[in-house]
Tab-separated table of N, CA and C and ligand atoms in Angstrom:
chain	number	residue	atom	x	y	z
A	920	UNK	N	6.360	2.464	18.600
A	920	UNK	CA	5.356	3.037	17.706
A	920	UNK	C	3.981	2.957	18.359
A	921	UNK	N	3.500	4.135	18.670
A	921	UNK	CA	1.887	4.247	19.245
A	921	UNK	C	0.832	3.658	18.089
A	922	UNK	N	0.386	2.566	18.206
A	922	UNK	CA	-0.546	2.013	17.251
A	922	UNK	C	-1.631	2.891	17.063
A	923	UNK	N	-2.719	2.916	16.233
A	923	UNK	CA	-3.892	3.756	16.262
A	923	UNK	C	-4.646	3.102	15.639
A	924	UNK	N	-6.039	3.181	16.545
A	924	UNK	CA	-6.693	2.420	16.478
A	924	UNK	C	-7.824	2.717	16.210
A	925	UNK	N	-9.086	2.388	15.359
A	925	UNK	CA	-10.533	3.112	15.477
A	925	UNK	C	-11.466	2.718	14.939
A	926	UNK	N	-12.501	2.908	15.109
A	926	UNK	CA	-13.777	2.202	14.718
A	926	UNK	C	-13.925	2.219	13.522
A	927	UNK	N	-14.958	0.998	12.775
A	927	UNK	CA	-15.546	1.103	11.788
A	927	UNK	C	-15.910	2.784	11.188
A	928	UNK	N	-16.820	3.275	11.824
A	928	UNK	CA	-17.816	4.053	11.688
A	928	UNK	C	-16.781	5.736	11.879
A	929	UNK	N	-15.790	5.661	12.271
A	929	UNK	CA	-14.406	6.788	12.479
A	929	UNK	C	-13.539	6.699	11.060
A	930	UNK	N	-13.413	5.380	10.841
A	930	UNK	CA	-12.490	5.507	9.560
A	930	UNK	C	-13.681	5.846	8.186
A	931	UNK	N	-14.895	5.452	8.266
A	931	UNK	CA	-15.261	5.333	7.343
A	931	UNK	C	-15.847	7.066	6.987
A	932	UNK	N	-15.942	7.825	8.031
A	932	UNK	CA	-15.927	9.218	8.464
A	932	UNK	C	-14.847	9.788	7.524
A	933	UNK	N	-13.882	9.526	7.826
A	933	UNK	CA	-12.386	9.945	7.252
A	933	UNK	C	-11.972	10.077	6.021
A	934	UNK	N	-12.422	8.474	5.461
A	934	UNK	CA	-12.214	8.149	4.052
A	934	UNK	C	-13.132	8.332	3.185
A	935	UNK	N	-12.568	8.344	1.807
A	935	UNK	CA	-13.947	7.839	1.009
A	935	UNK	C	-14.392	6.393	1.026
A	936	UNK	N	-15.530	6.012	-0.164
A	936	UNK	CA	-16.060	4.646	0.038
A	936	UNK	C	-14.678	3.717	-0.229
A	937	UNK	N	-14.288	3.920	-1.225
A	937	UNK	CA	-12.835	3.311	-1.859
A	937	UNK	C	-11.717	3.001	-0.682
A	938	UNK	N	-11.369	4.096	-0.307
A	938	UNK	CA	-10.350	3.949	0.470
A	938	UNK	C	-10.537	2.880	1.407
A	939	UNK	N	-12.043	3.152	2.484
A	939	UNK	CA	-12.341	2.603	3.227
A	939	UNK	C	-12.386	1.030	2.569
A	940	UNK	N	-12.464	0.606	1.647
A	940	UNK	CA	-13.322	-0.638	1.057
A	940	UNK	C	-11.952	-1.336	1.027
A	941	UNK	N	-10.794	-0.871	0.411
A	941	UNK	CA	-9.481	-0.988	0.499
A	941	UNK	C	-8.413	-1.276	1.240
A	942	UNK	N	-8.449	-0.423	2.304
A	942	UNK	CA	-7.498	-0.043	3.647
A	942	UNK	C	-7.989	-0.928	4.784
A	943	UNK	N	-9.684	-0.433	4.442
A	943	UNK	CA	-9.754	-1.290	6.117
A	943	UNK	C	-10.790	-2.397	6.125
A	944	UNK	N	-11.083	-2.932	4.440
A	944	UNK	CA	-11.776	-4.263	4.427
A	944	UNK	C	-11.253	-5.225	3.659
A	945	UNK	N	-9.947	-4.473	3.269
A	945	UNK	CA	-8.823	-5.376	2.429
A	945	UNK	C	-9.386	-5.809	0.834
A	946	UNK	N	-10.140	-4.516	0.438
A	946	UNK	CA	-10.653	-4.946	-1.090
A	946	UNK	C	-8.928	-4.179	-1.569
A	947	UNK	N	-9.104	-4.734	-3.146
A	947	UNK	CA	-8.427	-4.457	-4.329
A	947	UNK	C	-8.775	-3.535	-5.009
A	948	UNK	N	-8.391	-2.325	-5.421
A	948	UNK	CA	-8.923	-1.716	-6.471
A	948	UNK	C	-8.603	-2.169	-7.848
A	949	UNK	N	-9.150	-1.868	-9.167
A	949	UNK	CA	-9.441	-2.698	-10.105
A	949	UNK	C	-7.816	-1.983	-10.853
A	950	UNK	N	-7.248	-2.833	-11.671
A	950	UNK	CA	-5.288	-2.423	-12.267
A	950	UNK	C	-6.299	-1.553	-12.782
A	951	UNK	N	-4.953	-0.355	-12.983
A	951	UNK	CA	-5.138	0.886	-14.009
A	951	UNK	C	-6.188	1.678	-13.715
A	952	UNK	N	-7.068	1.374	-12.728
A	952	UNK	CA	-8.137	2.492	-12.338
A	952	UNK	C	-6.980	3.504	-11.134
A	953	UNK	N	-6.275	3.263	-10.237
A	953	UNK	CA	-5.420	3.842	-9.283
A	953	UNK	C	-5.116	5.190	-9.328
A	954	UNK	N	-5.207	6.082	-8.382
A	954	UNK	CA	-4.506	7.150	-8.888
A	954	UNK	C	-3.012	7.455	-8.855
A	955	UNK	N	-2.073	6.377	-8.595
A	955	UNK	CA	-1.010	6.257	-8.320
A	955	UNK	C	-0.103	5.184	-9.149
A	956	UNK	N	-1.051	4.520	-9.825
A	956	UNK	CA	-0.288	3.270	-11.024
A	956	UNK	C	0.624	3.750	-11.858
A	957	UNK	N	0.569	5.139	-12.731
A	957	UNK	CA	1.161	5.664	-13.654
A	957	UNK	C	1.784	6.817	-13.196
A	958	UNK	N	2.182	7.431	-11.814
A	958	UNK	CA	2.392	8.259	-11.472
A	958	UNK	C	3.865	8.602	-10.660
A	959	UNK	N	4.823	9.302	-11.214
A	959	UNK	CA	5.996	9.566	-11.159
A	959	UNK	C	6.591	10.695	-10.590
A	960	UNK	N	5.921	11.565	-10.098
A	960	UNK	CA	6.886	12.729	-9.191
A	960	UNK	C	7.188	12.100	-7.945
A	961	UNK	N	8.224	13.025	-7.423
A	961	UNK	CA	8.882	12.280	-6.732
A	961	UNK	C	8.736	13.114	-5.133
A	962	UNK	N	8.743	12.202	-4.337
A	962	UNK	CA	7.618	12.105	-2.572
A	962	UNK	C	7.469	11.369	-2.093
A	963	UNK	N	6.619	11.055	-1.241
A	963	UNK	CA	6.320	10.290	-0.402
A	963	UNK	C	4.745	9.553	-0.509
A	964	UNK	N	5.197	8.199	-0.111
A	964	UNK	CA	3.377	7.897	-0.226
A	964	UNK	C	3.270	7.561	1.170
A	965	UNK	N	2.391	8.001	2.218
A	965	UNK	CA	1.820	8.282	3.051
A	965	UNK	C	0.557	7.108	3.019
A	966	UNK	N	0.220	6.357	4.294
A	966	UNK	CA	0.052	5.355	4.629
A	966	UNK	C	-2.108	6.262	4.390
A	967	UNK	N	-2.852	6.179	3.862
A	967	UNK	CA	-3.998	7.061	3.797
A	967	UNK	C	-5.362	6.896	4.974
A	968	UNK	N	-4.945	6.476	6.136
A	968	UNK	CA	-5.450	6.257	7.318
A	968	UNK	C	-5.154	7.086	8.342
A	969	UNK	N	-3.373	6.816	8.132
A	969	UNK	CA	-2.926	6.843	9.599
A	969	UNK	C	-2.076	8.050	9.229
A	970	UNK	N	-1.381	8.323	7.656
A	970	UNK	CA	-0.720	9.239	7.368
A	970	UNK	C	1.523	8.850	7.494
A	971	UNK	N	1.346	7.194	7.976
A	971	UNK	CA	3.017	6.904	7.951
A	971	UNK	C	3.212	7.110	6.612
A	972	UNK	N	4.971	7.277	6.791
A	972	UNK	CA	5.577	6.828	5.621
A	972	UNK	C	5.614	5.897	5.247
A	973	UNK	N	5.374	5.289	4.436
A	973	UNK	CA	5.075	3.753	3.451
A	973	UNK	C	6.157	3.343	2.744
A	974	UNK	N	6.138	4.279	1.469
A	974	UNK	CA	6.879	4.213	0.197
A	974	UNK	C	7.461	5.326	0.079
A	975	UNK	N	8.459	5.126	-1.168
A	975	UNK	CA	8.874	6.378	-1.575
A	975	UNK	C	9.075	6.436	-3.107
A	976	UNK	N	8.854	7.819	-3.645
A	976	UNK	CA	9.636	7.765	-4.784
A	976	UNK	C	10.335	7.006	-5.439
A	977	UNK	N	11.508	7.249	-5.148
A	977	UNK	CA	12.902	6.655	-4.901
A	977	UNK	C	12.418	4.910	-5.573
A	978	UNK	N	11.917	4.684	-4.459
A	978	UNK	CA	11.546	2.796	-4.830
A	978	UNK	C	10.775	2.280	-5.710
A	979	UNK	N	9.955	2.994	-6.322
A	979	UNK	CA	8.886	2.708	-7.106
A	979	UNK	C	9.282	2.428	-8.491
A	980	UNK	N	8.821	1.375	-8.674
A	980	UNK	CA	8.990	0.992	-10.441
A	980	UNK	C	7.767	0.666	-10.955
A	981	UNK	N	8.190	0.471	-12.486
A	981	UNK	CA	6.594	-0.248	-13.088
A	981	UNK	C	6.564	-0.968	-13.162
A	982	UNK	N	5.829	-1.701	-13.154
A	982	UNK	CA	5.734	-3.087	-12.804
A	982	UNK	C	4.698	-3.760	-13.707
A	983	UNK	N	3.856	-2.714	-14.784
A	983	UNK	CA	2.781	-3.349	-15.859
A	983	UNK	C	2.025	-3.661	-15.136
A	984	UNK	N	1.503	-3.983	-13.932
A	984	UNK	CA	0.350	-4.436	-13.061
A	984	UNK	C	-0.498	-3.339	-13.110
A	985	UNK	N	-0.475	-2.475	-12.633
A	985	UNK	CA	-1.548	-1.398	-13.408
A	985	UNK	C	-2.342	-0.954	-11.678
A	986	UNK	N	-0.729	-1.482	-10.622
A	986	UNK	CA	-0.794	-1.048	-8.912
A	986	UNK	C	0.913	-0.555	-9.188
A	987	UNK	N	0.356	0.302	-8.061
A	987	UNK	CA	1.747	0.626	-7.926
A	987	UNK	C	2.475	-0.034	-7.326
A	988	UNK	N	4.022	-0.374	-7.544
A	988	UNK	CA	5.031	-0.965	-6.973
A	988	UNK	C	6.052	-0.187	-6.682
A	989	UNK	N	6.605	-0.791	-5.089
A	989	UNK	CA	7.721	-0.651	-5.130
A	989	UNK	C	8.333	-1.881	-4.424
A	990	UNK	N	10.015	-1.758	-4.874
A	990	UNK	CA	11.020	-2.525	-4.498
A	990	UNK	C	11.255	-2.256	-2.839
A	991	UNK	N	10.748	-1.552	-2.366
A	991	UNK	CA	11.257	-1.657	-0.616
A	991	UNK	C	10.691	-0.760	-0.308
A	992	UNK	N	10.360	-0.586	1.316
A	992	UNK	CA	9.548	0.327	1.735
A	992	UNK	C	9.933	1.010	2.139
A	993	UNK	N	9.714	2.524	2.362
A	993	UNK	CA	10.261	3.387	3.176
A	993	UNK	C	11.178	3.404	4.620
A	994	UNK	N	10.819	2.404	5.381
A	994	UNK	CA	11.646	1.723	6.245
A	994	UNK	C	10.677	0.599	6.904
A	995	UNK	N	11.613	-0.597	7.141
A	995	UNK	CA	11.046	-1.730	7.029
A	995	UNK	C	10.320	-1.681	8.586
A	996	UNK	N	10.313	-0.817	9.313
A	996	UNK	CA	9.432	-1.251	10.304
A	996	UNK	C	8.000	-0.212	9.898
A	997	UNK	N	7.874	0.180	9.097
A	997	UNK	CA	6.618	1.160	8.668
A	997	UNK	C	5.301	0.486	7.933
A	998	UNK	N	6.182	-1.138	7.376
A	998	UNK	CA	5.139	-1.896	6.898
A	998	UNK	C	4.995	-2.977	7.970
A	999	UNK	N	4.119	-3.967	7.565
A	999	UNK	CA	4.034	-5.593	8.431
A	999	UNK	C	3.650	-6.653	7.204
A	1000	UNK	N	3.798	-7.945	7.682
A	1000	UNK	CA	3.456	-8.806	6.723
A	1000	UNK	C	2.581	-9.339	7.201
A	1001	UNK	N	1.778	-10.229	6.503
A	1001	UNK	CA	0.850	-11.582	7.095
A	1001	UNK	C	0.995	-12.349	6.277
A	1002	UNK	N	0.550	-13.697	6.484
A	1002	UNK	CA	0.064	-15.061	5.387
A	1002	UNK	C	-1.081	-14.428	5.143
A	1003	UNK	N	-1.697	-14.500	3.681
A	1003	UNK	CA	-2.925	-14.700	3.248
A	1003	UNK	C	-3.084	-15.712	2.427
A	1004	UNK	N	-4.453	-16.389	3.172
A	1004	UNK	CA	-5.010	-17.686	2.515
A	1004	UNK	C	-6.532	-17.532	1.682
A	1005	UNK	N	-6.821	-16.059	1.849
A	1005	UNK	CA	-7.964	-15.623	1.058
A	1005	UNK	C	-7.493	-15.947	-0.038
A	1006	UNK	N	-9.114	-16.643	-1.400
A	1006	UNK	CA	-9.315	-16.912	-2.607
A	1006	UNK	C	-8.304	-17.843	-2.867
A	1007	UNK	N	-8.343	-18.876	-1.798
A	1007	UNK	CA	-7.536	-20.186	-2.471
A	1007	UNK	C	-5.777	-20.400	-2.894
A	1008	UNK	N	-5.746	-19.060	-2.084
A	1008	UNK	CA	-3.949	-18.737	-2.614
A	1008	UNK	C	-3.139	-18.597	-1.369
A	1009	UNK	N	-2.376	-18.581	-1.180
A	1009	UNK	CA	-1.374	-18.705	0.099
A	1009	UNK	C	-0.627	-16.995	-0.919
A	1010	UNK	N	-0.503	-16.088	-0.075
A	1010	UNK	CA	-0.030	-14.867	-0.422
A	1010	UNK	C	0.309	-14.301	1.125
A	1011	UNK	N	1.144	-13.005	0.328
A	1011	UNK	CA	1.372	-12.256	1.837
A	1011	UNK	C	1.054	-11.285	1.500
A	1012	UNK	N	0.701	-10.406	2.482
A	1012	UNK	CA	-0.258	-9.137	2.709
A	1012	UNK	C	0.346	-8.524	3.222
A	1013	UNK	N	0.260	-6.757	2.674
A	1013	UNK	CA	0.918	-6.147	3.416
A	1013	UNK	C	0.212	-5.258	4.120
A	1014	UNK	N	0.739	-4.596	5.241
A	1014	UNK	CA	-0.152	-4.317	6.057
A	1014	UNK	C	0.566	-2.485	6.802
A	1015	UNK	N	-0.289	-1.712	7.061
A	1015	UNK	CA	0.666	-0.719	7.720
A	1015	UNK	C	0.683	-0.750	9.261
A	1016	UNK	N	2.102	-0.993	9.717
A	1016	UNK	CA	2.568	-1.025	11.102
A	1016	UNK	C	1.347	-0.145	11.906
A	1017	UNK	N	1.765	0.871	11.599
A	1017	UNK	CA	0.525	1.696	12.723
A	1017	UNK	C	-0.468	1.553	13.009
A	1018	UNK	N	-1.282	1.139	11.962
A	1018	UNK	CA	-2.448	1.257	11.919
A	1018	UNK	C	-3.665	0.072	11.476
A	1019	UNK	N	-2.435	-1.044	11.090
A	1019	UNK	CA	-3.337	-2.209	10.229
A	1019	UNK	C	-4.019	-2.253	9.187
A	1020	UNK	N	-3.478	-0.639	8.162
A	1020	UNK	CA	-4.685	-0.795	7.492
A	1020	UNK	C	-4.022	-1.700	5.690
A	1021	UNK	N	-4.672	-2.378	5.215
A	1021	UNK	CA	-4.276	-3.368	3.880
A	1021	UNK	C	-3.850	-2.427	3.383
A	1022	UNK	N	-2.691	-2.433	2.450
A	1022	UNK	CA	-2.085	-1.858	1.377
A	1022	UNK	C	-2.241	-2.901	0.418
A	1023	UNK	N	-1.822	-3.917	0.224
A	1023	UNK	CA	-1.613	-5.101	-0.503
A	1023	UNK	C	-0.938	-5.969	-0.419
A	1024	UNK	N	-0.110	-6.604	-1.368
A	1024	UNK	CA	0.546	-8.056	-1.335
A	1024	UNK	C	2.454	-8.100	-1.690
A	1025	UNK	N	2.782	-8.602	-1.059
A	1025	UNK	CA	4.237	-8.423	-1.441
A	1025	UNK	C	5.056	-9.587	-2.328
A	1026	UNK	N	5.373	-9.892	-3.438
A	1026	UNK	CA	5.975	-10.864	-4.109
A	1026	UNK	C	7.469	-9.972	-4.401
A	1027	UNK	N	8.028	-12.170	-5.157
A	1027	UNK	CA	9.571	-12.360	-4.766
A	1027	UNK	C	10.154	-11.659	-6.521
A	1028	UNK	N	9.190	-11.045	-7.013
A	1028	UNK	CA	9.894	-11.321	-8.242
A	1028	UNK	C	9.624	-9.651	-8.663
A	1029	UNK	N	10.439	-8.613	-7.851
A	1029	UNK	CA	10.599	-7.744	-7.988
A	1029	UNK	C	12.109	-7.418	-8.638
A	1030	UNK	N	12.653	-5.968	-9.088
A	1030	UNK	CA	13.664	-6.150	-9.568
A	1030	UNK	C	14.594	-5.705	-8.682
A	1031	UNK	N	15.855	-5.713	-9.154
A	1031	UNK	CA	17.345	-5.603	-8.042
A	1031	UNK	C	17.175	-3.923	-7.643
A	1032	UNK	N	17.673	-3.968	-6.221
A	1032	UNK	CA	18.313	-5.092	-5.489
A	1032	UNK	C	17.754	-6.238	-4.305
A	1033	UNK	N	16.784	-6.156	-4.582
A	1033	UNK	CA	15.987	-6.831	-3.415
A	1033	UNK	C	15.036	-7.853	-3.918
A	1034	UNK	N	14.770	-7.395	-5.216
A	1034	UNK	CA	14.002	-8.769	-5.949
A	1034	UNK	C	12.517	-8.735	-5.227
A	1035	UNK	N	12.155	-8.040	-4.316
A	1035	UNK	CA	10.795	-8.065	-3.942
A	1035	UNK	C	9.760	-7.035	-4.744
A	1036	UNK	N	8.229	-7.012	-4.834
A	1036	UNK	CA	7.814	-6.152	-5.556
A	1036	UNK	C	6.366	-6.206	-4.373
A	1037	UNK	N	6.383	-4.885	-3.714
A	1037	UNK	CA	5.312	-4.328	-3.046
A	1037	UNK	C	4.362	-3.855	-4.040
A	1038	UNK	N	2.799	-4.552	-4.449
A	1038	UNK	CA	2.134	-4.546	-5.126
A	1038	UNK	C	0.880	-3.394	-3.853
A	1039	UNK	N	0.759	-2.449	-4.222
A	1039	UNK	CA	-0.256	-1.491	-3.390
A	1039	UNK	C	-1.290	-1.227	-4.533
A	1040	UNK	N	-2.120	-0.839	-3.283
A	1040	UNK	CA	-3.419	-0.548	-3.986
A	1040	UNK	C	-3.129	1.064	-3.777
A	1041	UNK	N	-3.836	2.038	-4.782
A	1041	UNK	CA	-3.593	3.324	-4.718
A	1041	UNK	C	-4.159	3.893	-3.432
A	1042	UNK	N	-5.522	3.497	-3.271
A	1042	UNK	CA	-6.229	3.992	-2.219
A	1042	UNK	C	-5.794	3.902	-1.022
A	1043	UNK	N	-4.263	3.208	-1.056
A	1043	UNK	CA	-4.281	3.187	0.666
A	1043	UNK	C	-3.590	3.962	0.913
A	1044	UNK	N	-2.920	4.896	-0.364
A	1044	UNK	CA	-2.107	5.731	0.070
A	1044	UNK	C	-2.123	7.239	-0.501
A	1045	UNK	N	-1.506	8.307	0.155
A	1045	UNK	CA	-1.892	9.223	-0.382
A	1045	UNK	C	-0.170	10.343	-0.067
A	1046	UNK	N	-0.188	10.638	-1.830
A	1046	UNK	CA	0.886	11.210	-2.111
A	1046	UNK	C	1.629	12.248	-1.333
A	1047	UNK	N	2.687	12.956	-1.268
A	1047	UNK	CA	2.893	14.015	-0.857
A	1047	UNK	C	4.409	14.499	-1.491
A	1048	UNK	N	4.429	15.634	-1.968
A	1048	UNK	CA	5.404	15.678	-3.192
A	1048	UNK	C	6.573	16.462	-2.288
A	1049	UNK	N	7.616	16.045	-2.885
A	1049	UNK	CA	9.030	16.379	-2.303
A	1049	UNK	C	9.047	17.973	-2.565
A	1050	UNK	N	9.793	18.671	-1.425
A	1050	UNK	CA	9.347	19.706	-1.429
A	1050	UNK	C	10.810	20.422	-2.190
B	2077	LIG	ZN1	-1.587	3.483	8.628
């Protein structure tokens, strides 16, 4: 996988303030503001930097968090993990392979079959509807 890589001042070109504040400074957007929390056609969510496949349809549940979730990612080498020890919490972060840019946090208490729940922020990703 060709990583991609780019400046402050290139991504922030690209994105809006949000995205950028999100993706590539690892903010949160606020539950239920997202444009993707309540949202159900079925596609692809596209990594909103770099443009990978992330998520899918297919995986996404609700999760009442008011971020979108899904149970597994589009294919497991498309995401990355980290430890996060930001705000006093030991968490893991998820991250997009290509490009590094934050999506969000991944917990164990997703539903079957995998029991994991990929907690994303909307802004890092951007839809694209099954054709
Ligand atoms: Zn990316």
């Amino acid at each position: 996988m060709n990583k991609v890589v780019k400046s402050d001042a290139e991504w922030k070109s690209e994105l809006s303030s949000e995205e950028f504040a999100v993706a590539r400074k690892k903010g949160t957007e606020r539950a239920f503001t997202g444009r993707y929390w309540d949202h159900h056609a079925a596609g692809i969510y596209q990594c909103v930097c770099c443009g990978s496949p992330l998520f899918r349809s297919n995986e996404k549940f609700d999760s009442g968090t008011g971020w979108p979730s899904f149970w597994a990612p589009a294919a497991a080498g498309n995401v990355h993990t980290e430890t996060d020890r930001s705000l006093s919490m030991e968490r893991v972060e998820v991250l997009c392979a290509q490009c590094d840019a934050h999506l969000g946090h991944l917990f164990d208490d997703g539903p079957e079959p995998t029991n994991q729940r990929y907690c994303i922020n909307s802004a890092a990703l951007r839809f694209t509807p099954k054709e």
